[in-house]
């Protein structure tokens, strides 16, 4: 029974809502329609919002109509529209897809819309996201890449666009390449092997590669590199998982900077699988809708698990009843081949940035 006290009622509803995250189309309790009709008229916006999200989990038509209206309302606060968008995408609401495609093209909702498109399997999505990459739209480029790599068909479209010369292969970060390998598709793996680099190379090959990098990474050569370019490269690769100088992802360990030991850096970058902490094992989750997520599990209960995913703006909550396969990779979340595809000047710039002890101006 819902508490009469408004504060307690809001807390209870919020707890129920959070407990249902990642789940959808659950069987509606017999008493819920009557309860929801009362809560929908409650003066507290927090109560109404939580009740509406719970109702959507049960597939309530009235609640769905309200969410769709909020999504289309340009005067609604952006955070509220973003929450609504995530809610509708989570249940794969087909009626909302045209609006989401439109929102992805322009305006303050672009980022959330690009992320939400990952919940849909539709032929219009990949060409749109590929065009964002062609246009070098920095606002949504990384989000578009991550969304494309979330499904096998759109991953194929991404690799085909690179082959067609629409953009360079260096748009593929190490985490993205690792994610695409999670589909275990022979043709895509062969493409990555040819164009991006070898996974699980032999110790002899790694030793040879390290020796080669040392030839052009001497101290004098590094100090003449472009530190700002190094920062840009870091944020597009290492920074998806690691923080340095307070900026970056919250997935891998925080980095301290001041890395002057070239041998140490090269060994860790070239052979990240030498020692893998349990907390950083890569897990591939394939869902029943055909999408794939790759990351590390940060939380799990009886009904859901939460993944920290490189490049994603927030942790991804997945309902266990929607999981088709769950595979723990023998490899680290940090994939081999991080330096593959980088020209010598860019490698120098990246290593110069890693030598810094504070954020360069």
GROMACS .gro file of C-alpha atoms in nm:
model
  361
    1UNK     CA    1   0.000   0.000   0.000
    2UNK     CA    2   0.132   0.342  -0.096
    3UNK     CA    3   0.203   0.568   0.199
    4UNK     CA    4  -0.021   0.866   0.263
    5UNK     CA    5   0.273   1.090   0.350
    6UNK     CA    6   0.385   1.266   0.030
    7UNK     CA    7   0.759   1.244   0.099
    8UNK     CA    8   0.741   0.876   0.180
    9UNK     CA    9   0.517   0.819  -0.120
   10UNK     CA   10   0.771   0.986  -0.349
   11UNK     CA   11   1.054   0.780  -0.197
   12UNK     CA   12   0.861   0.455  -0.238
   13UNK     CA   13   0.771   0.530  -0.599
   14UNK     CA   14   1.128   0.629  -0.679
   15UNK     CA   15   1.250   0.300  -0.531
   16UNK     CA   16   0.999   0.099  -0.735
   17UNK     CA   17   1.092   0.292  -1.049
   18UNK     CA   18   1.466   0.233  -0.996
   19UNK     CA   19   1.402  -0.136  -0.930
   20UNK     CA   20   1.230  -0.168  -1.268
   21UNK     CA   21   1.507  -0.001  -1.469
   22UNK     CA   22   1.604  -0.214  -1.768
   23UNK     CA   23   1.275  -0.405  -1.768
   24UNK     CA   24   0.973  -0.348  -1.989
   25UNK     CA   25   0.631  -0.482  -2.085
   26UNK     CA   26   0.584  -0.644  -1.745
   27UNK     CA   27   0.244  -0.780  -1.649
   28UNK     CA   28   0.038  -0.501  -1.499
   29UNK     CA   29  -0.090  -0.570  -1.144
   30UNK     CA   30  -0.471  -0.575  -1.126
   31UNK     CA   31  -0.481  -0.277  -0.888
   32UNK     CA   32  -0.232  -0.061  -1.080
   33UNK     CA   33  -0.471   0.121  -1.320
   34UNK     CA   34  -0.671   0.260  -1.028
   35UNK     CA   35  -0.356   0.353  -0.833
   36UNK     CA   36  -0.200   0.518  -1.137
   37UNK     CA   37  -0.514   0.720  -1.211
   38UNK     CA   38  -0.479   0.878  -0.865
   39UNK     CA   39  -0.102   0.929  -0.885
   40UNK     CA   40  -0.127   1.090  -1.230
   41UNK     CA   41  -0.323   1.377  -1.067
   42UNK     CA   42  -0.085   1.420  -0.774
   43UNK     CA   43   0.045   1.779  -0.725
   44UNK     CA   44   0.407   1.659  -0.694
   45UNK     CA   45   0.590   1.644  -1.026
   46UNK     CA   46   0.830   1.387  -0.877
   47UNK     CA   47   0.541   1.157  -0.785
   48UNK     CA   48   0.375   1.197  -1.125
   49UNK     CA   49   0.702   1.137  -1.311
   50UNK     CA   50   0.792   0.822  -1.116
   51UNK     CA   51   0.440   0.685  -1.150
   52UNK     CA   52   0.443   0.752  -1.523
   53UNK     CA   53   0.774   0.567  -1.570
   54UNK     CA   54   0.640   0.270  -1.373
   55UNK     CA   55   0.323   0.273  -1.584
   56UNK     CA   56   0.529   0.267  -1.903
   57UNK     CA   57   0.706  -0.044  -1.777
   58UNK     CA   58   0.360  -0.204  -1.766
   59UNK     CA   59   0.279  -0.079  -2.117
   60UNK     CA   60   0.012   0.167  -1.999
   61UNK     CA   61  -0.126   0.344  -2.310
   62UNK     CA   62  -0.208   0.670  -2.130
   63UNK     CA   63   0.142   0.696  -1.981
   64UNK     CA   64   0.300   0.624  -2.320
   65UNK     CA   65   0.096   0.902  -2.482
   66UNK     CA   66   0.212   1.146  -2.214
   67UNK     CA   67   0.577   1.053  -2.265
   68UNK     CA   68   0.549   1.090  -2.642
   69UNK     CA   69   0.392   1.433  -2.597
   70UNK     CA   70   0.674   1.542  -2.365
   71UNK     CA   71   0.935   1.416  -2.611
   72UNK     CA   72   0.782   1.628  -2.888
   73UNK     CA   73   0.742   1.937  -2.670
   74UNK     CA   74   1.035   2.176  -2.740
   75UNK     CA   75   0.940   2.382  -2.433
   76UNK     CA   76   0.986   2.090  -2.192
   77UNK     CA   77   1.316   2.097  -1.996
   78UNK     CA   78   1.596   1.912  -2.175
   79UNK     CA   79   1.677   1.682  -1.878
   80UNK     CA   80   1.311   1.577  -1.860
   81UNK     CA   81   1.293   1.514  -2.235
   82UNK     CA   82   1.617   1.314  -2.217
   83UNK     CA   83   1.472   1.093  -1.940
   84UNK     CA   84   1.154   1.045  -2.140
   85UNK     CA   85   1.354   0.961  -2.451
   86UNK     CA   86   1.558   0.697  -2.268
   87UNK     CA   87   1.237   0.552  -2.123
   88UNK     CA   88   1.070   0.521  -2.464
   89UNK     CA   89   1.381   0.381  -2.631
   90UNK     CA   90   1.422   0.123  -2.356
   91UNK     CA   91   1.085  -0.030  -2.447
   92UNK     CA   92   1.160   0.003  -2.823
   93UNK     CA   93   0.859   0.229  -2.874
   94UNK     CA   94   0.815   0.221  -3.253
   95UNK     CA   95   0.582   0.522  -3.262
   96UNK     CA   96   0.863   0.738  -3.123
   97UNK     CA   97   1.128   0.637  -3.378
   98UNK     CA   98   1.046   0.906  -3.641
   99UNK     CA   99   1.071   1.172  -3.371
  100UNK     CA  100   1.400   1.030  -3.240
  101UNK     CA  101   1.547   1.030  -3.592
  102UNK     CA  102   1.448   1.395  -3.630
  103UNK     CA  103   1.588   1.491  -3.288
  104UNK     CA  104   1.922   1.328  -3.377
  105UNK     CA  105   1.969   1.572  -3.666
  106UNK     CA  106   1.963   1.904  -3.480
  107UNK     CA  107   1.901   2.074  -3.147
  108UNK     CA  108   1.979   2.017  -2.782
  109UNK     CA  109   1.847   1.659  -2.785
  110UNK     CA  110   2.093   1.532  -3.046
  111UNK     CA  111   2.322   1.343  -2.807
  112UNK     CA  112   2.049   1.156  -2.616
  113UNK     CA  113   1.871   1.080  -2.946
  114UNK     CA  114   2.183   0.928  -3.106
  115UNK     CA  115   2.230   0.706  -2.800
  116UNK     CA  116   1.861   0.607  -2.804
  117UNK     CA  117   1.884   0.495  -3.167
  118UNK     CA  118   2.097   0.206  -3.046
  119UNK     CA  119   1.778   0.048  -2.910
  120UNK     CA  120   1.627   0.021  -3.259
  121UNK     CA  121   1.695  -0.206  -3.556
  122UNK     CA  122   1.595   0.010  -3.852
  123UNK     CA  123   1.762   0.060  -4.194
  124UNK     CA  124   1.738   0.441  -4.168
  125UNK     CA  125   1.968   0.461  -3.868
  126UNK     CA  126   2.311   0.355  -3.997
  127UNK     CA  127   2.320   0.593  -4.300
  128UNK     CA  128   2.222   0.884  -4.075
  129UNK     CA  129   2.491   0.810  -3.817
  130UNK     CA  130   2.753   0.752  -4.085
  131UNK     CA  131   2.674   1.095  -4.228
  132UNK     CA  132   2.740   1.250  -3.885
  133UNK     CA  133   3.087   1.092  -3.896
  134UNK     CA  134   3.146   1.210  -4.254
  135UNK     CA  135   3.053   1.563  -4.148
  136UNK     CA  136   3.301   1.535  -3.858
  137UNK     CA  137   3.027   1.646  -3.623
  138UNK     CA  138   3.225   1.647  -3.299
  139UNK     CA  139   2.912   1.695  -3.091
  140UNK     CA  140   2.778   1.349  -3.171
  141UNK     CA  141   3.058   1.174  -3.360
  142UNK     CA  142   3.177   0.948  -3.077
  143UNK     CA  143   2.817   0.867  -2.978
  144UNK     CA  144   2.735   0.780  -3.339
  145UNK     CA  145   3.034   0.546  -3.361
  146UNK     CA  146   2.938   0.371  -3.038
  147UNK     CA  147   2.578   0.328  -3.154
  148UNK     CA  148   2.687   0.189  -3.491
  149UNK     CA  149   2.913  -0.065  -3.321
  150UNK     CA  150   2.618  -0.189  -3.114
  151UNK     CA  151   2.467  -0.403  -3.392
  152UNK     CA  152   2.626  -0.638  -3.643
  153UNK     CA  153   2.453  -0.490  -3.948
  154UNK     CA  154   2.541  -0.130  -3.863
  155UNK     CA  155   2.899  -0.236  -3.778
  156UNK     CA  156   2.925  -0.380  -4.129
  157UNK     CA  157   2.794  -0.050  -4.267
  158UNK     CA  158   3.058   0.138  -4.066
  159UNK     CA  159   3.343  -0.076  -4.201
  160UNK     CA  160   3.204  -0.049  -4.555
  161UNK     CA  161   3.201   0.331  -4.523
  162UNK     CA  162   3.570   0.322  -4.431
  163UNK     CA  163   3.641   0.100  -4.732
  164UNK     CA  164   3.451   0.348  -4.951
  165UNK     CA  165   3.681   0.626  -4.833
  166UNK     CA  166   3.410   0.824  -4.652
  167UNK     CA  167   3.642   0.867  -4.354
  168UNK     CA  168   3.972   0.727  -4.228
  169UNK     CA  169   4.001   0.402  -4.036
  170UNK     CA  170   4.142   0.588  -3.736
  171UNK     CA  171   3.783   0.672  -3.635
  172UNK     CA  172   3.785   0.322  -3.485
  173UNK     CA  173   3.911   0.347  -3.128
  174UNK     CA  174   4.051   0.039  -2.955
  175UNK     CA  175   3.731  -0.017  -2.749
  176UNK     CA  176   3.518   0.007  -3.064
  177UNK     CA  177   3.732  -0.246  -3.249
  178UNK     CA  178   3.712  -0.475  -2.948
  179UNK     CA  179   3.335  -0.437  -2.935
  180UNK     CA  180   3.294  -0.524  -3.304
  181UNK     CA  181   3.505  -0.836  -3.250
  182UNK     CA  182   3.243  -0.941  -2.996
  183UNK     CA  183   3.005  -1.030  -3.280
  184UNK     CA  184   3.249  -1.307  -3.372
  185UNK     CA  185   3.179  -1.239  -3.739
  186UNK     CA  186   3.447  -1.394  -3.963
  187UNK     CA  187   3.436  -1.120  -4.229
  188UNK     CA  188   3.445  -0.832  -3.982
  189UNK     CA  189   3.725  -0.997  -3.784
  190UNK     CA  190   3.923  -1.042  -4.106
  191UNK     CA  191   3.867  -0.674  -4.190
  192UNK     CA  192   3.990  -0.570  -3.846
  193UNK     CA  193   4.290  -0.801  -3.874
  194UNK     CA  194   4.384  -0.647  -4.209
  195UNK     CA  195   4.305  -0.282  -4.144
  196UNK     CA  196   4.331  -0.235  -3.771
  197UNK     CA  197   4.575  -0.489  -3.630
  198UNK     CA  198   4.630  -0.830  -3.480
  199UNK     CA  199   4.466  -0.938  -3.157
  200UNK     CA  200   4.662  -1.162  -2.920
  201UNK     CA  201   4.983  -1.122  -3.115
  202UNK     CA  202   5.269  -1.349  -3.015
  203UNK     CA  203   5.520  -1.237  -2.751
  204UNK     CA  204   5.785  -1.226  -3.022
  205UNK     CA  205   5.572  -0.993  -3.236
  206UNK     CA  206   5.503  -0.764  -2.939
  207UNK     CA  207   5.872  -0.748  -2.850
  208UNK     CA  208   5.951  -0.656  -3.209
  209UNK     CA  209   5.680  -0.388  -3.214
  210UNK     CA  210   5.804  -0.236  -2.887
  211UNK     CA  211   6.157  -0.218  -3.025
  212UNK     CA  212   6.025  -0.044  -3.336
  213UNK     CA  213   5.836   0.219  -3.132
  214UNK     CA  214   6.145   0.287  -2.923
  215UNK     CA  215   6.329   0.391  -3.239
  216UNK     CA  216   6.118   0.703  -3.284
  217UNK     CA  217   6.007   0.765  -2.925
  218UNK     CA  218   6.333   0.888  -2.780
  219UNK     CA  219   6.304   1.175  -2.532
  220UNK     CA  220   6.415   1.444  -2.777
  221UNK     CA  221   6.170   1.324  -3.041
  222UNK     CA  222   5.881   1.320  -2.793
  223UNK     CA  223   5.954   1.668  -2.658
  224UNK     CA  224   5.921   1.818  -3.005
  225UNK     CA  225   5.573   1.667  -3.055
  226UNK     CA  226   5.234   1.843  -3.036
  227UNK     CA  227   5.099   1.806  -2.682
  228UNK     CA  228   4.755   1.942  -2.775
  229UNK     CA  229   4.725   1.682  -3.050
  230UNK     CA  230   4.829   1.424  -2.789
  231UNK     CA  231   4.545   1.536  -2.563
  232UNK     CA  232   4.300   1.501  -2.852
  233UNK     CA  233   4.425   1.148  -2.925
  234UNK     CA  234   4.409   1.051  -2.558
  235UNK     CA  235   4.049   1.164  -2.523
  236UNK     CA  236   3.950   0.967  -2.833
  237UNK     CA  237   4.111   0.643  -2.714
  238UNK     CA  238   4.253   0.604  -2.362
  239UNK     CA  239   4.019   0.872  -2.226
  240UNK     CA  240   3.711   0.666  -2.308
  241UNK     CA  241   3.798   0.449  -2.007
  242UNK     CA  242   4.064   0.635  -1.806
  243UNK     CA  243   4.071   0.972  -1.636
  244UNK     CA  244   4.376   1.195  -1.659
  245UNK     CA  245   4.385   1.542  -1.500
  246UNK     CA  246   4.018   1.507  -1.402
  247UNK     CA  247   3.887   1.436  -1.752
  248UNK     CA  248   3.786   1.104  -1.906
  249UNK     CA  249   3.593   0.786  -1.838
  250UNK     CA  250   3.522   0.617  -1.507
  251UNK     CA  251   3.575   0.260  -1.628
  252UNK     CA  252   3.946   0.187  -1.592
  253UNK     CA  253   4.190   0.305  -1.322
  254UNK     CA  254   4.263   0.677  -1.305
  255UNK     CA  255   4.598   0.776  -1.456
  256UNK     CA  256   4.839   1.012  -1.283
  257UNK     CA  257   5.045   1.151  -1.570
  258UNK     CA  258   5.418   1.207  -1.552
  259UNK     CA  259   5.491   0.881  -1.734
  260UNK     CA  260   5.857   0.907  -1.837
  261UNK     CA  261   5.939   0.534  -1.832
  262UNK     CA  262   5.902   0.450  -2.201
  263UNK     CA  263   5.951   0.076  -2.144
  264UNK     CA  264   5.673   0.067  -1.882
  265UNK     CA  265   5.429   0.256  -2.104
  266UNK     CA  266   5.495   0.043  -2.410
  267UNK     CA  267   5.468  -0.284  -2.218
  268UNK     CA  268   5.131  -0.185  -2.070
  269UNK     CA  269   4.992  -0.051  -2.397
  270UNK     CA  270   5.122  -0.331  -2.619
  271UNK     CA  271   5.041  -0.618  -2.381
  272UNK     CA  272   4.739  -0.518  -2.168
  273UNK     CA  273   4.646  -0.884  -2.117
  274UNK     CA  274   4.963  -0.971  -1.927
  275UNK     CA  275   4.786  -0.908  -1.596
  276UNK     CA  276   4.408  -0.862  -1.586
  277UNK     CA  277   4.233  -0.755  -1.268
  278UNK     CA  278   3.898  -0.926  -1.208
  279UNK     CA  279   3.728  -0.586  -1.198
  280UNK     CA  280   3.844  -0.510  -1.553
  281UNK     CA  281   3.745  -0.827  -1.737
  282UNK     CA  282   3.563  -0.754  -2.061
  283UNK     CA  283   3.211  -0.901  -2.084
  284UNK     CA  284   3.013  -0.933  -2.407
  285UNK     CA  285   2.634  -0.920  -2.365
  286UNK     CA  286   2.427  -1.015  -2.670
  287UNK     CA  287   2.059  -0.924  -2.636
  288UNK     CA  288   1.758  -1.099  -2.784
  289UNK     CA  289   1.694  -0.797  -3.009
  290UNK     CA  290   2.030  -0.854  -3.183
  291UNK     CA  291   2.223  -0.570  -3.019
  292UNK     CA  292   2.549  -0.615  -2.833
  293UNK     CA  293   2.708  -0.438  -2.539
  294UNK     CA  294   3.069  -0.476  -2.430
  295UNK     CA  295   3.200  -0.348  -2.100
  296UNK     CA  296   3.262  -0.437  -1.738
  297UNK     CA  297   2.990  -0.533  -1.491
  298UNK     CA  298   2.963  -0.273  -1.216
  299UNK     CA  299   2.646  -0.402  -1.046
  300UNK     CA  300   2.415  -0.701  -1.066
  301UNK     CA  301   2.099  -0.828  -0.898
  302UNK     CA  302   1.840  -1.098  -0.969
  303UNK     CA  303   1.671  -0.906  -1.251
  304UNK     CA  304   1.930  -0.669  -1.402
  305UNK     CA  305   2.299  -0.609  -1.451
  306UNK     CA  306   2.476  -0.279  -1.505
  307UNK     CA  307   2.761  -0.236  -1.752
  308UNK     CA  308   3.017   0.040  -1.773
  309UNK     CA  309   3.061   0.079  -2.148
  310UNK     CA  310   3.347   0.275  -2.311
  311UNK     CA  311   3.210   0.578  -2.495
  312UNK     CA  312   2.864   0.556  -2.339
  313UNK     CA  313   2.748   0.869  -2.152
  314UNK     CA  314   2.611   0.663  -1.862
  315UNK     CA  315   2.616   0.303  -1.733
  316UNK     CA  316   2.389   0.067  -1.927
  317UNK     CA  317   2.125  -0.124  -1.729
  318UNK     CA  318   2.018  -0.452  -1.890
  319UNK     CA  319   1.725  -0.674  -1.795
  320UNK     CA  320   1.849  -1.031  -1.755
  321UNK     CA  321   1.545  -1.175  -1.929
  322UNK     CA  322   1.653  -0.986  -2.243
  323UNK     CA  323   2.001  -1.143  -2.250
  324UNK     CA  324   2.070  -1.405  -2.516
  325UNK     CA  325   2.436  -1.475  -2.437
  326UNK     CA  326   2.686  -1.355  -2.180
  327UNK     CA  327   3.054  -1.419  -2.247
  328UNK     CA  328   3.347  -1.323  -2.026
  329UNK     CA  329   3.643  -1.248  -2.251
  330UNK     CA  330   3.988  -1.380  -2.157
  331UNK     CA  331   4.118  -1.039  -2.259
  332UNK     CA  332   4.138  -0.710  -2.073
  333UNK     CA  333   3.886  -0.436  -2.135
  334UNK     CA  334   4.185  -0.246  -2.272
  335UNK     CA  335   4.242  -0.411  -2.610
  336UNK     CA  336   4.569  -0.471  -2.786
  337UNK     CA  337   4.647  -0.256  -3.085
  338UNK     CA  338   4.583   0.078  -2.921
  339UNK     CA  339   4.858   0.236  -3.131
  340UNK     CA  340   4.757   0.063  -3.453
  341UNK     CA  341   4.665   0.304  -3.727
  342UNK     CA  342   4.848   0.600  -3.569
  343UNK     CA  343   5.123   0.767  -3.768
  344UNK     CA  344   5.460   0.825  -3.597
  345UNK     CA  345   5.395   1.197  -3.523
  346UNK     CA  346   5.065   1.109  -3.352
  347UNK     CA  347   5.228   0.838  -3.139
  348UNK     CA  348   5.490   1.092  -3.027
  349UNK     CA  349   5.219   1.346  -2.944
  350UNK     CA  350   5.025   1.092  -2.737
  351UNK     CA  351   5.333   0.992  -2.540
  352UNK     CA  352   5.422   1.359  -2.482
  353UNK     CA  353   5.077   1.417  -2.333
  354UNK     CA  354   5.121   1.114  -2.104
  355UNK     CA  355   5.448   1.267  -1.978
  356UNK     CA  356   5.271   1.579  -1.850
  357UNK     CA  357   5.219   1.624  -1.476
  358UNK     CA  358   4.928   1.866  -1.519
  359UNK     CA  359   4.683   1.960  -1.792
  360UNK     CA  360   4.874   2.157  -2.059
  361UNK     CA  361   4.733   2.500  -2.145
   0.00000   0.00000   0.00000
